[in-house]
Amino acid sequence: MNAPVNTNASVNANATSNPKADVLIIGAGIAGLQASLDLADQNRQVILVERNPSIGGRMINLSKVYPTLDCASCITTPRMASASHHPNINALTYSEVKNVEKHGTGFRVTVVKKPRYIDEDKCIGCKRCEEACPVFVKDEFEHNFGAKKAISIPFTNAIPQLPVLDINNCTLCGACANACPTDCINYTQQPVETVYEVGAILVSTGYQLTPANAKPQYGGDKFTNVLTALQGERLLAPHGPFGRVLRPSDGKIPDNIAFIQCAGSRDQSIGLPYCSRVCCMYAIKQAMLLSGSLPTADITIYYMDIRAFGKGYEQFYQNAKAMGIHFVKAKVARIKETEDKNLMLRIERQEDQSQPEEVQHDMVVLSLGLKPDWNPEAINLNVHTEYDGFVKSPKAPLQPNITTMEGIFAAGAATGPKDIVDTIGEACAGAMEIENHLRRMEWRLS
Amino acid sequence: MAISVNPHVLDEIKSYGAFDISACFHCGNCTAVCPLSEDGASFPRKMIRYGQLGVKSEILKAKEPWLCYYCAECSETCPRQAEPGEYMASLRRYQIANLDPTGFGKLMYKHSWFALLFSAVTAFILATLLVKIPYGKSPAHWLFGDLVSYSTIHDVGIGLSVLLTTLLIASFFNLIRRSEILVGTSFKKLLKAKMEVLREIGTMKRHAKCHESDERKMPWYIDPRFVHMGIMWGFLMLAMATAFDFLFLYLMPMFVNPIPEWLGAFGLPQVFYPARILGTIGGLIMLWGVSTALYKRLAKSERATEKTRFSDGWLLGYLWVLAITGFWLEIVVTFANKAIINDWVLLIHAAMAMQLVLFMGMTKLAHVVYRPFMLVKHALRNTETHQTGEKQ
Ligand code: SF4
Ligand code: SF4
């Protein structure tokens, strides 16, 4: 970051007056939320650091969850609300961990708060600025389906309800400042660094989707009607960008949709040899939701193996089959776009006479895999990763939350691809592991 | 016919190439990504299945290995990095080696030391056959032509051709018997198929499909299709030039003088002599093709050449040396250079050319027969019945 950094005066004046807490949690997705609530309920003081402007992570972005088909935002929002209102949790949104140092039995953590360009204490979340702003930018929460204003609250149920000004696209026209009833727009706001002293750290930094162009033969970055899995989620979400299922190129209602499994997993040729665990199930879930919204549409899932390993998952898979979703055992090798923006898939069926074949669909969803979203090298500590970039768990079978650095723990997709059920289980275990650690270290707040 | 399964076949095939086909989990990506795989000629996965099952009889008669031009797209995209493209190349080597009746093919393909030794020994024997010792002339006074007997070259050449024909007939008898190509085929169909294949060989149109897409396009002078065509056409032109040469030098002089006298006035008569023009152009085209191919193989610059084996380099190396020594000789003949070193060059040239002929059935050169043959088999496919899979 080039901008000068305001350091808290108190930090320099007297190091011992750094704000203290028991635990610092990096990443406020479902793992971070769960662990912080568990620890806070044990009366631990928790600092929850989130890079994005809202807590909630990936889960708040999803349509529904498998295998129960519960609405994802309906079950995430209460968690987000409890965490943000919990007296023992201090949620630092739009903030990033810049540095971690060992300090006594605990750590000294430098957190940078990025500027939202508004006075957060004065803002009342009225959205007048958003209405006034004349500039439209791509809506990241909707994975670029649709637009939002250059100053906007990231999404409807974001917590906190504070707008962020996109300084790179802002024209400094002043419309938002004029519209704001509490005069809180500040175009020259700077990042702020704060140093915290904590007894333990939990890494719950989650995952990112493998890039849409990881396998260039799929044209994930070129063809409008080839969607990433998360775009598929938004299409199906109750508050999705179009309010219904349309295909992006022409707004047509698709009636022949394909899911391509292992589009970014189990593929050594693109450096992703591992199974991402969630793609089979989310594809089946999306296929089911699609057939709910578009009852006459043909839906095909091209797969190598269906890995329905969790509780109730096999039944879920069988239900999908019974609903008439086609399952074709074949690895899609290539996608070509036709003139009318349909997609031609080249496959070889594994369960038929061997021969290459071309099949046409009008929309394709790539079941992309999961990659780590954070590199612990960024904080210059002894937290090692596996060959695949996920945080190493040296005591995996018995203590999956332990990392190679004492006092630093990990949970959720940060340690490897994981679904929501497993993530929550691991986050609870992590909270317990941290509690034990703090007791062993006889960590005291004052 | 009962199919016999031999679990050691895969290990045997593995000794012909660098691949890890046991890692294949049969996703079908390779067959579907292959621009040449089509209904009735599905590969590489089908061949992988045969290999893993150990169905040697099917593998030896399969046409699929020869329908592949090794663009390596399957190898690049194989999720298991099993190198299916290299596997296909190995099947070609395996077929040649196993259908060669002498047994030398297997040894040459498997052990580069044997190929080297065998080449050196046969080269030495052939060279000795071709040498005449100019008795009574001190080596300091030896001149171009003193050391080599042209008549022996021709005699040995004819002898070799007879030997080769016998060997080839044996190999192809093997091939035809195993591939069952002629079973139930009418002459008319065969003729039609042959025309189709001639067109394909001349233009290598199928090969063009390998590098059609934008990402895989290459400038023509390094495009494998044109490089391959250059080698083939250059080689054919040289062969034709040699045939003309024979006609002009041995038959024509009886009737007419092939070299117009006015050309002699320039001192460069030989350059304009038709067979030589053809030969020069052919030689240049071949030299470009062979040099480019050899460079790609030595530099291992592409996925398809990364796994280059000695046997691939062997053929290109021979062609390259032959082209260079051929030009050398053309120049010294044109300028009437009498240095004795030219004899040594001629010896190398003649001996290596003969080796190429001699080894035809047991080295990569055999593909000039196998590929067209299998293409004919493929062109006849419509006479076979194919059950098409149910489409959605
Ligand atoms: S100043 Fe920037 S953010 Fe505010 S209304 Fe204008 S363009 Fe939008
Ligand atoms: S792409 Fe690789 S793993 Fe898939 S069938 Fe072909 S060789 Fe096997």
PDB file of C-alpha atoms in Angstrom, chain A residues 261-262 266 275 277 279-281 283-284 301-309 313-314 316-318 320-321 326-329:
ATOM      1  CA  GLN A 261     -17.248 -31.773 -12.484  1.00  0.00           C
ATOM      2  CA  CYS A 262     -13.572 -31.666 -11.549  1.00  0.00           C
ATOM      3  CA  ARG A 266      -8.083 -33.903  -9.539  1.00  0.00           C
ATOM      4  CA  CYS A 275     -10.208 -33.606  -4.767  1.00  0.00           C
ATOM      5  CA  ARG A 277     -14.615 -32.447  -1.770  1.00  0.00           C
ATOM      6  CA  CYS A 279     -17.965 -29.785  -5.898  1.00  0.00           C
ATOM      7  CA  CYS A 280     -19.936 -32.997  -6.425  1.00  0.00           C
ATOM      8  CA  MET A 281     -22.395 -32.065  -3.762  1.00  0.00           C
ATOM      9  CA  ALA A 283     -23.311 -29.333  -8.281  1.00  0.00           C
ATOM     10  CA  ILE A 284     -26.021 -31.808  -7.342  1.00  0.00           C
ATOM     11  CA  ILE A 301     -23.833 -33.489 -14.736  1.00  0.00           C
ATOM     12  CA  TYR A 302     -20.620 -34.695 -16.397  1.00  0.00           C
ATOM     13  CA  TYR A 303     -18.526 -36.396 -13.766  1.00  0.00           C
ATOM     14  CA  MET A 304     -15.598 -38.740 -13.263  1.00  0.00           C
ATOM     15  CA  ASP A 305     -16.802 -40.101  -9.910  1.00  0.00           C
ATOM     16  CA  ILE A 306     -19.550 -38.803  -7.645  1.00  0.00           C
ATOM     17  CA  ARG A 307     -18.119 -38.453  -4.178  1.00  0.00           C
ATOM     18  CA  ALA A 308     -21.137 -38.320  -1.897  1.00  0.00           C
ATOM     19  CA  PHE A 309     -19.305 -39.123   1.302  1.00  0.00           C
ATOM     20  CA  TYR A 313     -25.187 -37.191   0.874  1.00  0.00           C
ATOM     21  CA  GLU A 314     -25.679 -40.487  -0.933  1.00  0.00           C
ATOM     22  CA  PHE A 316     -29.218 -36.645  -1.792  1.00  0.00           C
ATOM     23  CA  TYR A 317     -27.444 -37.946  -4.893  1.00  0.00           C
ATOM     24  CA  GLN A 318     -29.999 -40.699  -5.399  1.00  0.00           C
ATOM     25  CA  ALA A 320     -31.219 -36.033  -7.755  1.00  0.00           C
ATOM     26  CA  LYS A 321     -31.109 -39.035 -10.063  1.00  0.00           C
ATOM     27  CA  HIS A 326     -28.769 -36.842 -16.033  1.00  0.00           C
ATOM     28  CA  PHE A 327     -25.459 -38.105 -14.777  1.00  0.00           C
ATOM     29  CA  VAL A 328     -22.946 -38.807 -17.541  1.00  0.00           C
ATOM     30  CA  LYS A 329     -19.663 -40.418 -16.635  1.00  0.00           C
TER      31      LYS A 329
END
